[in-house]
mmCIF file of C-alpha atoms in Angstrom:
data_model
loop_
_atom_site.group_PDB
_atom_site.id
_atom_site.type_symbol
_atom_site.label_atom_id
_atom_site.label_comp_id
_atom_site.label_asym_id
_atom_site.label_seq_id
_atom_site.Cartn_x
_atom_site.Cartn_y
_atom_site.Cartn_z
ATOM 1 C CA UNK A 117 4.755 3.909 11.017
ATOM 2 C CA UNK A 118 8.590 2.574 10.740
ATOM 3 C CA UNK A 119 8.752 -0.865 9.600
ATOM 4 C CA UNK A 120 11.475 -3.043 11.164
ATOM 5 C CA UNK A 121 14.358 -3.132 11.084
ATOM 6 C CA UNK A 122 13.710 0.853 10.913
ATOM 7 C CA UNK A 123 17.492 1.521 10.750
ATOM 8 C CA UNK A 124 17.760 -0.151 7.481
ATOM 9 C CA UNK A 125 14.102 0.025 6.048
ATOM 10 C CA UNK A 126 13.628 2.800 3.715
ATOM 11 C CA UNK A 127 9.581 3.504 4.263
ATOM 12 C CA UNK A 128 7.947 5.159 6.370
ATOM 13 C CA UNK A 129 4.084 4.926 6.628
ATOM 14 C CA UNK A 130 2.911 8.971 6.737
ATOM 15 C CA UNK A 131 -0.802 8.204 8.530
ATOM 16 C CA UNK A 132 -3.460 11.334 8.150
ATOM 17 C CA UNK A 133 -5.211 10.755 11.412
ATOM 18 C CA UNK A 134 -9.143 12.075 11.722
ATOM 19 C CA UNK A 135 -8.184 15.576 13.181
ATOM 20 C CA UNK A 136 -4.966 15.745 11.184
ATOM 21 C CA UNK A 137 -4.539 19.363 9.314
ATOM 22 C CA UNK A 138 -2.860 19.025 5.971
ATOM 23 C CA UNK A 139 -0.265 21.619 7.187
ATOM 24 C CA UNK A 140 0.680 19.125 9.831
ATOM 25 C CA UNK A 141 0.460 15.891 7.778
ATOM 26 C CA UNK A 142 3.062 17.418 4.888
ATOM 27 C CA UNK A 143 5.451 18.399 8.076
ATOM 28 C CA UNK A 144 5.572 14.654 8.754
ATOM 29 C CA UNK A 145 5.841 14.276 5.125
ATOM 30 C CA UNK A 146 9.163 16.641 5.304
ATOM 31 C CA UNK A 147 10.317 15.038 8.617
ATOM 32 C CA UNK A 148 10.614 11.512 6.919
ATOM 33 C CA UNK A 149 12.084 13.095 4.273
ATOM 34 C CA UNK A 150 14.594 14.654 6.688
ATOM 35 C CA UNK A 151 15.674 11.226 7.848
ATOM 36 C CA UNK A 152 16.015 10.034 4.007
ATOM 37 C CA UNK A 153 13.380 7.604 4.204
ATOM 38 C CA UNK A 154 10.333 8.004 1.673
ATOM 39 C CA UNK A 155 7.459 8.791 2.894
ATOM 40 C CA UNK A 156 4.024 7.063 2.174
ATOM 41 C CA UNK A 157 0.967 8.996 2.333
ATOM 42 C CA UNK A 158 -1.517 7.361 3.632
ATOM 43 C CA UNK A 159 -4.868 9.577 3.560
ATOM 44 C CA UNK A 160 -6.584 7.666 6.567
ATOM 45 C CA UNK A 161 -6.098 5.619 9.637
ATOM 46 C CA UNK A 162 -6.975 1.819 8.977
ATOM 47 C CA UNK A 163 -6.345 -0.806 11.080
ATOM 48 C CA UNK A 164 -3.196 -2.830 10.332
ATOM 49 C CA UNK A 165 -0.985 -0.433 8.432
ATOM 50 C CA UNK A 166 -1.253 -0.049 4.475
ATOM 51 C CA UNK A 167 1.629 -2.142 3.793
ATOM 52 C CA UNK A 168 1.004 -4.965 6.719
ATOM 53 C CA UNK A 169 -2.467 -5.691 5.135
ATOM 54 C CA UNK A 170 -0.978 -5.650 1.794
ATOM 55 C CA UNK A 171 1.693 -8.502 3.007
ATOM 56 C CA UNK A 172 -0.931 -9.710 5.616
ATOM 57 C CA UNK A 173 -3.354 -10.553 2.487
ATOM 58 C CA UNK A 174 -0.684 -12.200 0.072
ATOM 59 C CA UNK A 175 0.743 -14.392 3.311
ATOM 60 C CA UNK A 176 -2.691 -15.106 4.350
ATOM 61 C CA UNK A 177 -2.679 -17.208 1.153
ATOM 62 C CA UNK A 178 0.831 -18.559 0.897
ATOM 63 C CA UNK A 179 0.033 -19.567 4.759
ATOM 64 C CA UNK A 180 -3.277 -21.342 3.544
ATOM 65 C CA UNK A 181 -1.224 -23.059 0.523
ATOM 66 C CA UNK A 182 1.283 -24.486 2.749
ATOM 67 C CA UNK A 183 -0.808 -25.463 5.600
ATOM 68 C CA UNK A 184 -3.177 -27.482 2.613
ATOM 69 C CA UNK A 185 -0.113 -29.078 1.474
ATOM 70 C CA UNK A 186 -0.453 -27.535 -1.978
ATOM 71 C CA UNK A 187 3.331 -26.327 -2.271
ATOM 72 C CA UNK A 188 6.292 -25.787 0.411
ATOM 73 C CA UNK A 189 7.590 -22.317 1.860
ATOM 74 C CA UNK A 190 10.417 -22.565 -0.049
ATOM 75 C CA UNK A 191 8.993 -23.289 -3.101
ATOM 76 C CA UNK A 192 6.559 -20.291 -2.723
ATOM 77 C CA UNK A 193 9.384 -17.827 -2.165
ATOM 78 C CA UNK A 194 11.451 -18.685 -5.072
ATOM 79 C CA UNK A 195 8.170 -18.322 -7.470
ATOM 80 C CA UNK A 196 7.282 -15.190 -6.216
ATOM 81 C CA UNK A 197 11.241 -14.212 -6.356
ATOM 82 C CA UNK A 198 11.238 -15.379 -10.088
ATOM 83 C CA UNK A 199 7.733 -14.701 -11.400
ATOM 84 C CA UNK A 200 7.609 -10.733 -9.635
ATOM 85 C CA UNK A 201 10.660 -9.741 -8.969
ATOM 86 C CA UNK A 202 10.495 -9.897 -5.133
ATOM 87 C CA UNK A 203 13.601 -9.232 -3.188
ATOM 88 C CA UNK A 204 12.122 -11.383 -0.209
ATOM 89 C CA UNK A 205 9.687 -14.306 -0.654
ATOM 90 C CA UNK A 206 6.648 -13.879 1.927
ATOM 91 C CA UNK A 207 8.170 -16.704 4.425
ATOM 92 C CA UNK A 208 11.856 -14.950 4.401
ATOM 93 C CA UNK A 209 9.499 -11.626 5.352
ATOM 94 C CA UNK A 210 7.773 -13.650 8.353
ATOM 95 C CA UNK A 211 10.800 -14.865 9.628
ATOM 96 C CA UNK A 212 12.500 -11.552 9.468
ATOM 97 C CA UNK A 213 9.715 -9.983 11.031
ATOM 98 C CA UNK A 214 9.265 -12.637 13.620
ATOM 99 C CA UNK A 215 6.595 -15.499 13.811
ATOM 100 C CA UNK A 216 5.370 -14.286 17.078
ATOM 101 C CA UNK A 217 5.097 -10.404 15.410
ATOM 102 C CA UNK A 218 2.782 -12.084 12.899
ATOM 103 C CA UNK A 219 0.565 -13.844 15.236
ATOM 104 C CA UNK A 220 0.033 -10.227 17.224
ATOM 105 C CA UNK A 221 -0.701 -9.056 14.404
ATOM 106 C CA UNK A 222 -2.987 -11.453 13.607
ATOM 107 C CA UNK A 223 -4.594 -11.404 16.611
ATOM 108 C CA UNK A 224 -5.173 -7.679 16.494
ATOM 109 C CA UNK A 225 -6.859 -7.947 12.675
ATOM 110 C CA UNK A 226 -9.113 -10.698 14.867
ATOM 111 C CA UNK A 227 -10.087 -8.150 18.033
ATOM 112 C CA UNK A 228 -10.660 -5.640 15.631
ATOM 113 C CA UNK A 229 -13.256 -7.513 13.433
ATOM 114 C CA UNK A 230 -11.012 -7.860 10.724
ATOM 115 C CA UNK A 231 -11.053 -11.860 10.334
ATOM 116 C CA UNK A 232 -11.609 -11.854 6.561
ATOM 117 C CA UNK A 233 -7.963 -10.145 6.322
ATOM 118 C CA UNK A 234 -6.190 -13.799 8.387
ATOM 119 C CA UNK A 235 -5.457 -16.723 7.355
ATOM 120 C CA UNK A 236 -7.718 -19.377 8.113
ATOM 121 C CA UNK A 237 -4.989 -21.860 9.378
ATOM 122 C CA UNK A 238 -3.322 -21.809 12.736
ATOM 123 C CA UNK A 239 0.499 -22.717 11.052
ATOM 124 C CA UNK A 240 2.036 -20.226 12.615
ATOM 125 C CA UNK A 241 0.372 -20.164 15.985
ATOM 126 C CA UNK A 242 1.950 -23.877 16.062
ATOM 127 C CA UNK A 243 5.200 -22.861 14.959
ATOM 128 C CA UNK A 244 5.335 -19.953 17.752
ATOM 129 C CA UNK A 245 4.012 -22.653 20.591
ATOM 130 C CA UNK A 246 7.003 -25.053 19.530
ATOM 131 C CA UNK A 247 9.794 -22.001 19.749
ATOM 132 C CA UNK A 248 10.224 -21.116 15.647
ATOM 133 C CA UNK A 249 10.142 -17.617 16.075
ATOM 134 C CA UNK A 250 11.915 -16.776 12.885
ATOM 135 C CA UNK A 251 15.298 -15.663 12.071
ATOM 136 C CA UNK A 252 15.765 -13.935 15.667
ATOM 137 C CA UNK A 253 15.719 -17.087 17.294
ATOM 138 C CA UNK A 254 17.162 -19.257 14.245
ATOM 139 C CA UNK A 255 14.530 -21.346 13.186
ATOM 140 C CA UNK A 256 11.271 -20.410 11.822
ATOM 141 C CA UNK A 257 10.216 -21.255 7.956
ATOM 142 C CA UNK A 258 14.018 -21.515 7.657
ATOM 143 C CA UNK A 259 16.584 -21.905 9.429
ATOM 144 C CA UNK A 260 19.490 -19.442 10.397
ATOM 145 C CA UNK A 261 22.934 -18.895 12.095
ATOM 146 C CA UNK A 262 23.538 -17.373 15.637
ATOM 147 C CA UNK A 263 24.112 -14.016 13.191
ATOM 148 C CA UNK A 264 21.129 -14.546 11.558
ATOM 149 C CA UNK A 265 22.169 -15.895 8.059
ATOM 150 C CA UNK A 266 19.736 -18.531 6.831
ATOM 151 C CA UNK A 267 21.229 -21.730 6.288
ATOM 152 C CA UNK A 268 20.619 -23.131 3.041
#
């Protein structure tokens, strides 16, 4: 599994299916390598991805924070910037990724049973029906230029 952008994205998601023989697993291991992305090995299929659920789980909450009116996206970013180191806060992730990626998504966690891993606010959905798809189409949590620089 590339994550996007998966020109400039350095992991690659190495997924062990059912029927999967080890000898065939490390040769995708060794092909991601090839490419000079690092590989993560992840020993079975799951729904969601590894690292989506992980990100799904933590925005589930900032989501849930914001939509409660406990503290603003911005806000939220720059404490998990400052108190762990983050490169990207959660909202500057959802806007990269798209606001209309993270409703599929959410949507598939839903038709696959998986509603304990979504938020239990419909923020986003609202954003998406109003046109903020994120960074791609300049306004999401933030807003950007035409080349995609957010606008302070």
């Amino acid at each position: 599994h590339f994550f996007t952008p998966a020109a400039v994205t350095d992991l690659v998601e190495v997924i062990k299916g059912e029927s999967t023989s080890p000898e065939v697993f490390e040769r995708g291991v060794a092909f991601v390598q090839s490419l000079g992305k690092t590989p993560l090995r992840v020993q079975r299929d799951i729904p969601g991805f590894s690292m989506n659920r992980i990100l799904n789980a933590a925005l589930r909450e900032a989501v849930d924070l914001v939509a409660e009116g406990i503290a603003s996206p911005e806000d939220l970013d720059v404490g998990l910037r400052l108190a762990y180191g983050c490169k990207r806060g959660l909202f500057e992730i959802a806007d990269y990724a798209g606001l209309d990626t993270c409703v599929l998504v959410r949507q598939s966690l839903i038709d696959l049973g998986e509603q304990a891993l979504v938020s239990r606010s419909d923020l986003i959905e609202g954003m998406v029906s109003k046109g903020y798809l994120g960074r791609k189409m300049g306004k999401g949590f933030y807003r950007y230029t035409p080349e995609g620089k957010r606008i302070p």
